[in-house]
Short mmCIF file of N, CA, C and O and ligand atoms in Angstrom, two decimals:
data_model
loop_
_atom_site.label_atom_id
_atom_site.label_comp_id
_atom_site.label_asym_id
_atom_site.label_seq_id
_atom_site.Cartn_x
_atom_site.Cartn_y
_atom_site.Cartn_z
N UNK A 1 137.64 103.73 69.52
CA UNK A 1 137.09 103.10 68.80
C UNK A 1 135.50 102.93 69.45
O UNK A 1 135.09 103.38 70.61
N UNK A 2 134.50 102.70 68.13
CA UNK A 2 133.29 102.55 68.74
C UNK A 2 132.75 101.46 69.71
O UNK A 2 133.58 100.43 69.43
N UNK A 3 131.54 101.78 70.13
CA UNK A 3 131.34 100.86 70.93
C UNK A 3 130.65 99.44 70.33
O UNK A 3 130.02 99.73 69.52
N UNK A 4 131.26 98.40 70.58
CA UNK A 4 131.03 97.24 70.00
C UNK A 4 129.75 96.73 70.08
O UNK A 4 128.90 97.06 71.09
N UNK A 5 128.73 96.28 68.98
CA UNK A 5 127.68 95.61 69.21
C UNK A 5 127.44 94.32 70.08
O UNK A 5 128.50 93.61 70.29
N UNK A 6 126.28 94.33 70.81
CA UNK A 6 126.17 93.25 71.57
C UNK A 6 124.83 93.07 71.40
O UNK A 6 123.83 93.70 71.67
N UNK A 7 124.70 91.72 71.33
CA UNK A 7 123.10 90.94 71.15
C UNK A 7 122.89 90.19 72.16
O UNK A 7 123.60 89.36 72.70
N UNK A 8 121.65 90.60 73.26
CA UNK A 8 121.38 89.63 74.32
C UNK A 8 119.69 89.19 73.91
O UNK A 8 118.85 90.00 73.40
N UNK A 9 119.88 87.86 74.25
CA UNK A 9 118.14 87.23 73.88
C UNK A 9 117.55 87.50 75.18
O UNK A 9 117.88 86.65 76.33
N UNK A 10 116.56 88.57 74.97
CA UNK A 10 115.54 88.55 76.02
C UNK A 10 114.64 87.44 76.54
O UNK A 10 114.23 87.02 75.54
N UNK A 11 114.39 86.95 77.69
CA UNK A 11 113.85 85.68 77.76
C UNK A 11 112.50 85.86 77.36
O UNK A 11 111.70 87.10 77.98
N UNK A 12 111.85 85.11 76.64
CA UNK A 12 110.29 85.11 76.38
C UNK A 12 110.18 86.36 75.34
O UNK A 12 109.00 87.11 75.32
N UNK A 13 111.13 87.09 74.53
CA UNK A 13 110.88 88.11 74.36
C UNK A 13 111.79 88.51 73.09
O UNK A 13 112.39 87.70 72.43
N UNK A 14 112.44 89.82 72.67
CA UNK A 14 113.15 90.03 71.80
C UNK A 14 114.54 89.80 71.94
O UNK A 14 115.02 89.61 73.15
N UNK A 15 115.49 90.24 70.91
CA UNK A 15 116.93 90.24 71.18
C UNK A 15 117.15 91.80 71.01
O UNK A 15 116.62 92.52 70.59
N UNK A 16 117.85 91.93 72.24
CA UNK A 16 118.09 93.53 72.52
C UNK A 16 119.44 93.79 71.77
O UNK A 16 120.72 93.21 72.16
N UNK A 17 119.95 94.72 71.00
CA UNK A 17 120.85 94.96 70.43
C UNK A 17 121.38 96.45 70.87
O UNK A 17 120.83 97.41 70.81
N UNK A 18 122.47 96.19 71.39
CA UNK A 18 123.38 97.74 72.07
C UNK A 18 124.78 97.88 71.42
O UNK A 18 125.25 97.07 70.97
N UNK A 19 125.02 99.31 71.23
CA UNK A 19 125.77 99.66 70.51
C UNK A 19 125.95 99.86 69.12
O UNK A 19 124.97 99.83 68.43
N UNK A 20 127.18 99.88 68.59
CA UNK A 20 127.35 100.18 67.06
C UNK A 20 126.86 99.16 66.31
O UNK A 20 127.58 97.90 66.27
N UNK A 21 125.89 99.08 65.56
CA UNK A 21 125.54 98.43 64.49
C UNK A 21 124.61 99.08 63.06
O UNK A 21 124.26 99.90 63.63
N UNK A 22 125.08 98.26 61.98
CA UNK A 22 124.63 98.72 61.13
C UNK A 22 123.39 97.83 60.38
O UNK A 22 123.54 96.72 60.01
N UNK A 23 122.20 98.11 60.83
CA UNK A 23 120.87 97.41 60.44
C UNK A 23 120.48 97.51 59.05
O UNK A 23 120.55 98.54 58.50
N UNK A 24 120.17 96.54 58.54
CA UNK A 24 119.72 96.46 57.02
C UNK A 24 118.69 95.42 56.64
O UNK A 24 118.64 94.61 57.37
N UNK A 25 117.82 95.80 55.57
CA UNK A 25 116.73 94.94 55.06
C UNK A 25 117.16 94.02 54.06
O UNK A 25 118.42 94.04 53.94
N UNK A 26 116.06 93.40 53.86
CA UNK A 26 116.86 92.25 52.83
C UNK A 26 117.17 92.74 51.41
O UNK A 26 117.98 91.94 50.78
N UNK A 27 116.86 93.88 51.23
CA UNK A 27 117.69 94.59 50.07
C UNK A 27 118.74 95.16 50.07
O UNK A 27 119.29 95.78 49.47
N UNK A 28 119.64 95.24 51.28
CA UNK A 28 120.59 95.69 52.16
C UNK A 28 120.17 97.13 52.00
O UNK A 28 121.32 98.02 51.91
N UNK A 29 119.15 97.98 52.17
CA UNK A 29 118.90 99.12 52.37
C UNK A 29 119.19 99.41 54.07
O UNK A 29 118.75 98.59 54.70
N UNK A 30 119.60 100.58 54.48
CA UNK A 30 119.69 100.92 55.84
C UNK A 30 118.55 100.70 56.47
O UNK A 30 117.09 101.49 56.10
N UNK A 31 118.19 100.46 57.68
CA UNK A 31 117.16 100.50 58.58
C UNK A 31 117.19 101.47 59.61
O UNK A 31 118.13 101.26 60.54
N UNK A 32 116.61 102.88 59.80
CA UNK A 32 116.85 103.81 60.89
C UNK A 32 116.72 103.50 61.88
O UNK A 32 115.63 102.76 62.31
N UNK A 33 117.64 103.85 62.96
CA UNK A 33 117.32 103.29 64.35
C UNK A 33 117.30 104.43 65.22
O UNK A 33 118.11 105.28 64.95
N UNK A 34 116.39 105.03 66.32
CA UNK A 34 116.48 106.27 66.87
C UNK A 34 117.20 106.01 68.00
O UNK A 34 117.33 106.98 68.74
N UNK A 35 117.54 105.03 68.55
CA UNK A 35 118.00 104.66 69.89
C UNK A 35 119.20 103.84 69.92
O UNK A 35 119.43 103.07 68.77
N UNK A 36 119.92 103.89 70.95
CA UNK A 36 121.23 103.27 70.79
C UNK A 36 120.84 101.69 71.28
O UNK A 36 121.79 100.91 71.04
N UNK A 37 120.05 101.36 72.07
CA UNK A 37 119.44 100.09 72.03
C UNK A 37 118.38 99.72 71.62
O UNK A 37 117.02 100.65 71.43
N UNK A 38 118.24 98.82 70.60
CA UNK A 38 117.01 98.57 69.88
C UNK A 38 116.55 97.07 70.06
O UNK A 38 117.57 96.16 70.52
N UNK A 39 115.28 96.75 70.09
CA UNK A 39 114.64 95.32 70.36
C UNK A 39 114.25 94.75 68.88
O UNK A 39 113.17 95.47 68.31
N UNK A 40 114.91 93.74 68.73
CA UNK A 40 114.59 93.04 67.36
C UNK A 40 113.44 91.78 67.76
O UNK A 40 113.85 91.05 68.61
N UNK A 41 112.48 91.76 66.78
CA UNK A 41 111.58 90.93 66.97
C UNK A 41 112.14 89.29 67.00
O UNK A 41 112.80 89.28 65.81
N UNK A 42 111.90 88.29 67.61
CA UNK A 42 112.07 87.05 67.04
C UNK A 42 111.04 85.94 67.34
O UNK A 42 111.18 84.88 67.20
N UNK A 43 109.54 86.67 67.91
CA UNK A 43 108.46 85.95 67.64
C UNK A 43 107.89 85.60 66.34
O UNK A 43 106.95 84.95 66.24
N UNK A 44 108.26 86.50 65.57
CA UNK A 44 107.57 87.04 64.41
C UNK A 44 106.12 87.64 64.13
O UNK A 44 105.59 87.56 63.04
N UNK A 45 105.80 87.95 65.07
CA UNK A 45 104.32 88.76 65.32
C UNK A 45 104.30 90.32 64.99
O UNK A 45 103.29 90.59 65.14
N UNK A 46 105.47 90.70 65.26
CA UNK A 46 105.42 92.27 65.15
C UNK A 46 104.99 92.92 64.19
O UNK A 46 105.34 92.23 62.75
N UNK A 47 104.06 94.25 64.25
CA UNK A 47 103.60 94.69 63.27
C UNK A 47 104.74 95.67 62.72
O UNK A 47 104.50 96.57 61.57
N UNK A 48 105.86 95.98 63.55
CA UNK A 48 106.92 96.90 63.06
C UNK A 48 108.06 96.27 62.94
O UNK A 48 109.19 96.99 63.18
N UNK A 49 108.28 95.08 62.09
CA UNK A 49 109.52 94.38 62.10
C UNK A 49 110.52 95.16 61.18
O UNK A 49 110.30 96.07 60.59
N UNK A 50 111.62 95.04 61.55
CA UNK A 50 112.40 94.11 62.52
C UNK A 50 112.55 94.49 63.88
O UNK A 50 112.75 93.33 64.63
N UNK A 51 111.45 95.30 64.20
CA UNK A 51 111.19 95.62 65.39
C UNK A 51 110.23 94.91 66.59
O UNK A 51 109.34 94.83 65.64
N UNK A 52 110.75 94.97 67.73
CA UNK A 52 109.62 94.34 68.50
C UNK A 52 108.41 95.35 68.88
O UNK A 52 109.10 96.55 69.14
N UNK A 53 107.30 95.12 68.91
CA UNK A 53 106.39 96.05 69.42
C UNK A 53 105.62 95.56 70.90
O UNK A 53 104.30 95.89 70.88
N UNK A 54 105.78 94.33 71.12
CA UNK A 54 105.45 94.00 72.58
C UNK A 54 104.42 92.76 72.07
O UNK A 54 103.81 92.11 73.24
N UNK A 55 104.10 92.71 70.70
CA UNK A 55 102.95 91.67 70.83
C UNK A 55 103.38 90.32 71.13
O UNK A 55 102.45 89.31 71.65
N UNK A 56 104.53 89.69 71.32
CA UNK A 56 104.79 88.87 72.04
C UNK A 56 104.47 88.59 73.14
O UNK A 56 104.39 87.32 73.65
N UNK A 57 104.24 89.47 74.07
CA UNK A 57 103.48 89.23 75.51
C UNK A 57 102.12 88.69 75.27
O UNK A 57 101.77 87.72 75.75
N UNK A 58 101.39 89.34 74.33
CA UNK A 58 99.95 88.49 74.59
C UNK A 58 100.08 87.66 73.27
O UNK A 58 98.92 86.72 73.80
N UNK A 59 101.03 87.30 72.76
CA UNK A 59 100.61 85.68 72.10
C UNK A 59 101.45 84.88 72.98
O UNK A 59 101.46 83.62 72.42
N UNK A 60 102.29 85.19 74.12
CA UNK A 60 102.40 83.96 74.82
C UNK A 60 103.84 83.51 74.62
O UNK A 60 103.78 82.32 74.48
N UNK A 61 104.33 84.19 73.60
CA UNK A 61 105.70 83.53 72.94
C UNK A 61 106.96 83.42 74.36
O UNK A 61 107.28 84.01 75.21
N UNK A 62 107.34 82.23 73.99
CA UNK A 62 108.13 81.34 75.01
C UNK A 62 109.34 81.01 74.17
O UNK A 62 109.01 80.22 73.23
N UNK A 63 110.65 81.16 75.16
CA UNK A 63 111.62 80.74 74.78
C UNK A 63 112.14 79.63 75.63
O UNK A 63 111.77 79.50 76.50
N UNK A 64 112.88 78.77 75.05
CA UNK A 64 114.03 77.67 75.68
C UNK A 64 115.01 78.45 76.51
O UNK A 64 115.51 79.75 76.04
N UNK A 65 115.58 78.53 77.84
CA UNK A 65 116.32 79.00 78.08
C UNK A 65 117.95 78.38 77.98
O UNK A 65 117.98 77.24 77.50
S1 FES B 1 109.39 89.34 70.13
FE1 FES B 1 108.27 91.28 70.44
S2 FES B 1 106.86 91.58 69.00
FE2 FES B 1 107.97 89.55 68.56
#
């Protein structure tokens, strides 16, 4: 059985996605991923959406615990 997907909300940062997952864009096209763990932006400021590029740190993005 494939490794099931697990999504972890990183404090003040992205969603970390581990395991087998099929990422798709709004048009249902596959989004290639090069790693088994990917970070998805949830601050809305990344220049490489849907992936996190670290901009959340400079922007002071904060999440509720
Ligand atoms: S969460 Fe990292 S750039 Fe948005």
